[in-house]
Amino acid sequence: MSVENNNQDLPDLGNPPASNEEGQNAIQYSDEGVFQYLKDKGYEGNAIDDIFAKPEPVIETKEVNPWQDVMDEGDVAYLTYKKETGRGRKEYESLQTNLDEVSPLEFARQQVINESGMKLSKEQIDEYLESELGINDLSELNTSDLVKLSKYGKPIKDARLEEQSKYKQPLPKTEVPQNQNTNQDEYVQLANGTFMKKSDFETAQQNQINHNKMVQEAVNSVTATSFKIAIDDNGEQKELNYDYNYSDTDRSSAMSMVTDLGKYVQDTYQSEQGFNHKRFAEDVFWLDPKNRGAVINSIAHKVRAEAIEEVMKERGNVDYENRNNNLSNQEKPKIMTVKEIFNQNR
């Protein structure tokens, strides 16, 4: 038996409507009918009771820092710096020094090491500074002395300030280029953290192989070198030729340098104290054949002059000794008594 009502759009949920106490029609629903209705609407539960099931309580686990008891404010400050910048302990320690509070003498001492390229003791460095800057005693500095030291060591301080400024900035984040038509697998990550297209990387590798091959062939072709010096031989100009044959060790050394010139420069002239400009300038001077030839020519003349002087000195000593020996070997006139003369004449 069906009952007509005004809710024509409601589905049949199992039970006919009944009248409430007020005489109005009330609709009653069965669990099966409601569940079927929800299923038709997309509900994925297995039973209507799942709707009213209470979810299991989520137990939050708090991560414990095993180092919390031993960390001090300095450790926390460093770890915060590392997290924000991605830099390490060396950079952090560098930022802890107020360079304006560092004595100008310290910068000046470092400048001596950079300029000389020598391993000097503190006493030797101070002796040089006193002589070079006209300072009487580094243990008793006046204002004039401090200004001199500050000017002399300024390049070192400026380099440190620039370094600190860099260390305050986060390391640049390396991101793979985003392109809708580009697959991330087509990129390779280089040693410095940057990315390069795989095709470009393979091309660069092949170019490097070809470059090394040409360098090897060029180095192997260098077997000997020669240089000439002009001399005055009793008013006559003569030219002397001197040759040098390169050994396998020489060629191996040359190969390692020219294969990766940037790495050679970095390893040879760069240190924690900065770039050794003095040594670099001296070595670059030898790259010019004219400069190299002039120096070798000058050295050869000096060596030749000293050798001639030595030979002449030794020859003079030999002649002097020979003359003495010749005189000693000559027969001396025999002195005879009167009796011997008389008997000889008989």
PDB file of N, CA, C and O in Angstrom, residues 109-150:
ATOM      1  N   ARG A 109     101.876  40.893   8.130  1.00  0.00           N
ATOM      2  CA  ARG A 109     102.680  39.656   8.125  1.00  0.00           C
ATOM      3  C   ARG A 109     102.223  38.703   7.023  1.00  0.00           C
ATOM      4  O   ARG A 109     103.043  38.092   6.337  1.00  0.00           O
ATOM      5  N   GLN A 110     100.911  38.586   6.860  1.00  0.00           N
ATOM      6  CA  GLN A 110     100.398  37.704   5.819  1.00  0.00           C
ATOM      7  C   GLN A 110     100.743  38.223   4.431  1.00  0.00           C
ATOM      8  O   GLN A 110     101.010  37.451   3.505  1.00  0.00           O
ATOM      9  N   GLN A 111     100.774  39.539   4.285  1.00  0.00           N
ATOM     10  CA  GLN A 111     101.132  40.132   3.004  1.00  0.00           C
ATOM     11  C   GLN A 111     102.580  39.815   2.637  1.00  0.00           C
ATOM     12  O   GLN A 111     102.902  39.590   1.461  1.00  0.00           O
ATOM     13  N   VAL A 112     103.459  39.783   3.628  1.00  0.00           N
ATOM     14  CA  VAL A 112     104.857  39.421   3.373  1.00  0.00           C
ATOM     15  C   VAL A 112     104.939  38.002   2.825  1.00  0.00           C
ATOM     16  O   VAL A 112     105.679  37.727   1.867  1.00  0.00           O
ATOM     17  N   ILE A 113     104.180  37.088   3.419  1.00  0.00           N
ATOM     18  CA  ILE A 113     104.193  35.695   2.962  1.00  0.00           C
ATOM     19  C   ILE A 113     103.683  35.596   1.530  1.00  0.00           C
ATOM     20  O   ILE A 113     104.258  34.890   0.694  1.00  0.00           O
ATOM     21  N   ASN A 114     102.605  36.329   1.227  1.00  0.00           N
ATOM     22  CA  ASN A 114     102.046  36.286  -0.129  1.00  0.00           C
ATOM     23  C   ASN A 114     103.007  36.861  -1.150  1.00  0.00           C
ATOM     24  O   ASN A 114     103.160  36.325  -2.252  1.00  0.00           O
ATOM     25  N   GLU A 115     103.654  37.955  -0.821  1.00  0.00           N
ATOM     26  CA  GLU A 115     104.544  38.611  -1.778  1.00  0.00           C
ATOM     27  C   GLU A 115     105.826  37.817  -1.998  1.00  0.00           C
ATOM     28  O   GLU A 115     106.341  37.745  -3.116  1.00  0.00           O
ATOM     29  N   SER A 116     106.352  37.235  -0.934  1.00  0.00           N
ATOM     30  CA  SER A 116     107.637  36.539  -1.047  1.00  0.00           C
ATOM     31  C   SER A 116     107.490  35.122  -1.578  1.00  0.00           C
ATOM     32  O   SER A 116     108.375  34.617  -2.270  1.00  0.00           O
ATOM     33  N   GLY A 117     106.352  34.474  -1.258  1.00  0.00           N
ATOM     34  CA  GLY A 117     106.198  33.087  -1.651  1.00  0.00           C
ATOM     35  C   GLY A 117     107.141  32.164  -0.903  1.00  0.00           C
ATOM     36  O   GLY A 117     107.378  31.030  -1.322  1.00  0.00           O
ATOM     37  N   MET A 118     107.687  32.645   0.203  1.00  0.00           N
ATOM     38  CA  MET A 118     108.662  31.882   0.986  1.00  0.00           C
ATOM     39  C   MET A 118     108.070  31.472   2.329  1.00  0.00           C
ATOM     40  O   MET A 118     107.137  32.094   2.826  1.00  0.00           O
ATOM     41  N   LYS A 119     108.646  30.424   2.883  1.00  0.00           N
ATOM     42  CA  LYS A 119     108.269  29.994   4.221  1.00  0.00           C
ATOM     43  C   LYS A 119     109.206  30.657   5.219  1.00  0.00           C
ATOM     44  O   LYS A 119     110.352  30.248   5.391  1.00  0.00           O
ATOM     45  N   LEU A 120     108.716  31.700   5.851  1.00  0.00           N
ATOM     46  CA  LEU A 120     109.546  32.500   6.747  1.00  0.00           C
ATOM     47  C   LEU A 120     109.063  32.359   8.182  1.00  0.00           C
ATOM     48  O   LEU A 120     107.884  32.129   8.440  1.00  0.00           O
ATOM     49  N   SER A 121     109.997  32.506   9.099  1.00  0.00           N
ATOM     50  CA  SER A 121     109.626  32.504  10.512  1.00  0.00           C
ATOM     51  C   SER A 121     109.050  33.872  10.883  1.00  0.00           C
ATOM     52  O   SER A 121     109.202  34.854  10.144  1.00  0.00           O
ATOM     53  N   LYS A 122     108.403  33.928  12.043  1.00  0.00           N
ATOM     54  CA  LYS A 122     107.818  35.178  12.498  1.00  0.00           C
ATOM     55  C   LYS A 122     108.899  36.234  12.686  1.00  0.00           C
ATOM     56  O   LYS A 122     108.705  37.415  12.355  1.00  0.00           O
ATOM     57  N   GLU A 123     110.051  35.813  13.178  1.00  0.00           N
ATOM     58  CA  GLU A 123     111.152  36.761  13.394  1.00  0.00           C
ATOM     59  C   GLU A 123     111.649  37.328  12.073  1.00  0.00           C
ATOM     60  O   GLU A 123     111.945  38.527  11.957  1.00  0.00           O
ATOM     61  N   GLN A 124     111.752  36.478  11.054  1.00  0.00           N
ATOM     62  CA  GLN A 124     112.208  36.949   9.737  1.00  0.00           C
ATOM     63  C   GLN A 124     111.198  37.916   9.127  1.00  0.00           C
ATOM     64  O   GLN A 124     111.583  38.923   8.515  1.00  0.00           O
ATOM     65  N   ILE A 125     109.918  37.607   9.280  1.00  0.00           N
ATOM     66  CA  ILE A 125     108.877  38.488   8.732  1.00  0.00           C
ATOM     67  C   ILE A 125     108.921  39.844   9.422  1.00  0.00           C
ATOM     68  O   ILE A 125     108.862  40.899   8.762  1.00  0.00           O
ATOM     69  N   ASP A 126     109.042  39.841  10.745  1.00  0.00           N
ATOM     70  CA  ASP A 126     109.082  41.110  11.481  1.00  0.00           C
ATOM     71  C   ASP A 126     110.323  41.912  11.125  1.00  0.00           C
ATOM     72  O   ASP A 126     110.284  43.150  11.033  1.00  0.00           O
ATOM     73  N   GLU A 127     111.434  41.226  10.926  1.00  0.00           N
ATOM     74  CA  GLU A 127     112.673  41.925  10.543  1.00  0.00           C
ATOM     75  C   GLU A 127     112.495  42.615   9.195  1.00  0.00           C
ATOM     76  O   GLU A 127     112.925  43.756   8.998  1.00  0.00           O
ATOM     77  N   TYR A 128     111.827  41.923   8.259  1.00  0.00           N
ATOM     78  CA  TYR A 128     111.586  42.512   6.942  1.00  0.00           C
ATOM     79  C   TYR A 128     110.662  43.728   7.050  1.00  0.00           C
ATOM     80  O   TYR A 128     110.902  44.756   6.401  1.00  0.00           O
ATOM     81  N   LEU A 129     109.591  43.596   7.836  1.00  0.00           N
ATOM     82  CA  LEU A 129     108.646  44.701   7.973  1.00  0.00           C
ATOM     83  C   LEU A 129     109.316  45.937   8.565  1.00  0.00           C
ATOM     84  O   LEU A 129     109.070  47.065   8.119  1.00  0.00           O
ATOM     85  N   GLU A 130     110.153  45.740   9.573  1.00  0.00           N
ATOM     86  CA  GLU A 130     110.845  46.875  10.181  1.00  0.00           C
ATOM     87  C   GLU A 130     111.755  47.567   9.177  1.00  0.00           C
ATOM     88  O   GLU A 130     111.822  48.796   9.118  1.00  0.00           O
ATOM     89  N   SER A 131     112.428  46.743   8.351  1.00  0.00           N
ATOM     90  CA  SER A 131     113.339  47.318   7.350  1.00  0.00           C
ATOM     91  C   SER A 131     112.568  47.964   6.209  1.00  0.00           C
ATOM     92  O   SER A 131     112.906  49.065   5.765  1.00  0.00           O
ATOM     93  N   GLU A 132     111.522  47.281   5.717  1.00  0.00           N
ATOM     94  CA  GLU A 132     110.787  47.755   4.549  1.00  0.00           C
ATOM     95  C   GLU A 132     109.954  48.992   4.860  1.00  0.00           C
ATOM     96  O   GLU A 132     109.866  49.918   4.036  1.00  0.00           O
ATOM     97  N   LEU A 133     109.325  49.046   6.034  1.00  0.00           N
ATOM     98  CA  LEU A 133     108.410  50.138   6.370  1.00  0.00           C
ATOM     99  C   LEU A 133     109.060  51.202   7.254  1.00  0.00           C
ATOM    100  O   LEU A 133     108.417  52.195   7.585  1.00  0.00           O
ATOM    101  N   GLY A 134     110.323  50.997   7.627  1.00  0.00           N
ATOM    102  CA  GLY A 134     111.006  51.993   8.453  1.00  0.00           C
ATOM    103  C   GLY A 134     110.449  52.078   9.855  1.00  0.00           C
ATOM    104  O   GLY A 134     110.284  53.173  10.401  1.00  0.00           O
ATOM    105  N   ILE A 135     110.145  50.921  10.446  1.00  0.00           N
ATOM    106  CA  ILE A 135     109.616  50.871  11.810  1.00  0.00           C
ATOM    107  C   ILE A 135     110.740  50.448  12.753  1.00  0.00           C
ATOM    108  O   ILE A 135     111.429  49.460  12.506  1.00  0.00           O
ATOM    109  N   ASN A 136     110.924  51.180  13.814  1.00  0.00           N
ATOM    110  CA  ASN A 136     112.028  50.898  14.738  1.00  0.00           C
ATOM    111  C   ASN A 136     111.811  49.603  15.515  1.00  0.00           C
ATOM    112  O   ASN A 136     112.702  48.759  15.603  1.00  0.00           O
ATOM    113  N   ASP A 137     110.621  49.445  16.081  1.00  0.00           N
ATOM    114  CA  ASP A 137     110.377  48.284  16.929  1.00  0.00           C
ATOM    115  C   ASP A 137     108.895  47.903  16.838  1.00  0.00           C
ATOM    116  O   ASP A 137     108.029  48.688  17.206  1.00  0.00           O
ATOM    117  N   LEU A 138     108.608  46.688  16.339  1.00  0.00           N
ATOM    118  CA  LEU A 138     107.225  46.256  16.180  1.00  0.00           C
ATOM    119  C   LEU A 138     106.536  46.000  17.518  1.00  0.00           C
ATOM    120  O   LEU A 138     105.310  45.891  17.572  1.00  0.00           O
ATOM    121  N   SER A 139     107.309  45.878  18.573  1.00  0.00           N
ATOM    122  CA  SER A 139     106.704  45.655  19.880  1.00  0.00           C
ATOM    123  C   SER A 139     106.220  46.952  20.512  1.00  0.00           C
ATOM    124  O   SER A 139     105.488  46.937  21.498  1.00  0.00           O
ATOM    125  N   GLU A 140     106.630  48.081  19.949  1.00  0.00           N
ATOM    126  CA  GLU A 140     106.209  49.391  20.455  1.00  0.00           C
ATOM    127  C   GLU A 140     105.762  50.249  19.281  1.00  0.00           C
ATOM    128  O   GLU A 140     106.527  51.033  18.724  1.00  0.00           O
ATOM    129  N   LEU A 141     104.514  50.054  18.868  1.00  0.00           N
ATOM    130  CA  LEU A 141     104.001  50.726  17.682  1.00  0.00           C
ATOM    131  C   LEU A 141     103.330  52.045  18.047  1.00  0.00           C
ATOM    132  O   LEU A 141     102.525  52.109  18.978  1.00  0.00           O
ATOM    133  N   ASN A 142     103.663  53.077  17.298  1.00  0.00           N
ATOM    134  CA  ASN A 142     102.967  54.346  17.447  1.00  0.00           C
ATOM    135  C   ASN A 142     101.933  54.477  16.327  1.00  0.00           C
ATOM    136  O   ASN A 142     101.778  53.582  15.485  1.00  0.00           O
ATOM    137  N   THR A 143     101.242  55.601  16.298  1.00  0.00           N
ATOM    138  CA  THR A 143     100.180  55.788  15.306  1.00  0.00           C
ATOM    139  C   THR A 143     100.715  55.727  13.884  1.00  0.00           C
ATOM    140  O   THR A 143     100.107  55.124  12.989  1.00  0.00           O
ATOM    141  N   SER A 144     101.875  56.343  13.667  1.00  0.00           N
ATOM    142  CA  SER A 144     102.478  56.332  12.333  1.00  0.00           C
ATOM    143  C   SER A 144     102.794  54.914  11.888  1.00  0.00           C
ATOM    144  O   SER A 144     102.570  54.539  10.731  1.00  0.00           O
ATOM    145  N   ASP A 145     103.299  54.094  12.818  1.00  0.00           N
ATOM    146  CA  ASP A 145     103.624  52.701  12.493  1.00  0.00           C
ATOM    147  C   ASP A 145     102.361  51.922  12.132  1.00  0.00           C
ATOM    148  O   ASP A 145     102.356  51.119  11.191  1.00  0.00           O
ATOM    149  N   LEU A 146     101.291  52.152  12.870  1.00  0.00           N
ATOM    150  CA  LEU A 146     100.040  51.442  12.608  1.00  0.00           C
ATOM    151  C   LEU A 146      99.470  51.789  11.237  1.00  0.00           C
ATOM    152  O   LEU A 146      98.920  50.930  10.544  1.00  0.00           O
ATOM    153  N   VAL A 147      99.602  53.057  10.852  1.00  0.00           N
ATOM    154  CA  VAL A 147      99.124  53.475   9.530  1.00  0.00           C
ATOM    155  C   VAL A 147      99.933  52.790   8.436  1.00  0.00           C
ATOM    156  O   VAL A 147      99.388  52.309   7.433  1.00  0.00           O
ATOM    157  N   LYS A 148     101.250  52.732   8.621  1.00  0.00           N
ATOM    158  CA  LYS A 148     102.109  52.066   7.636  1.00  0.00           C
ATOM    159  C   LYS A 148     101.734  50.595   7.491  1.00  0.00           C
ATOM    160  O   LYS A 148     101.620  50.065   6.381  1.00  0.00           O
ATOM    161  N   LEU A 149     101.544  49.921   8.617  1.00  0.00           N
ATOM    162  CA  LEU A 149     101.185  48.504   8.590  1.00  0.00           C
ATOM    163  C   LEU A 149      99.807  48.298   7.965  1.00  0.00           C
ATOM    164  O   LEU A 149      99.582  47.335   7.215  1.00  0.00           O
ATOM    165  N   SER A 150      98.875  49.212   8.274  1.00  0.00           N
ATOM    166  CA  SER A 150      97.524  49.100   7.741  1.00  0.00           C
ATOM    167  C   SER A 150      97.517  49.234   6.222  1.00  0.00           C
ATOM    168  O   SER A 150      96.828  48.485   5.522  1.00  0.00           O
TER     169      SER A 150
END
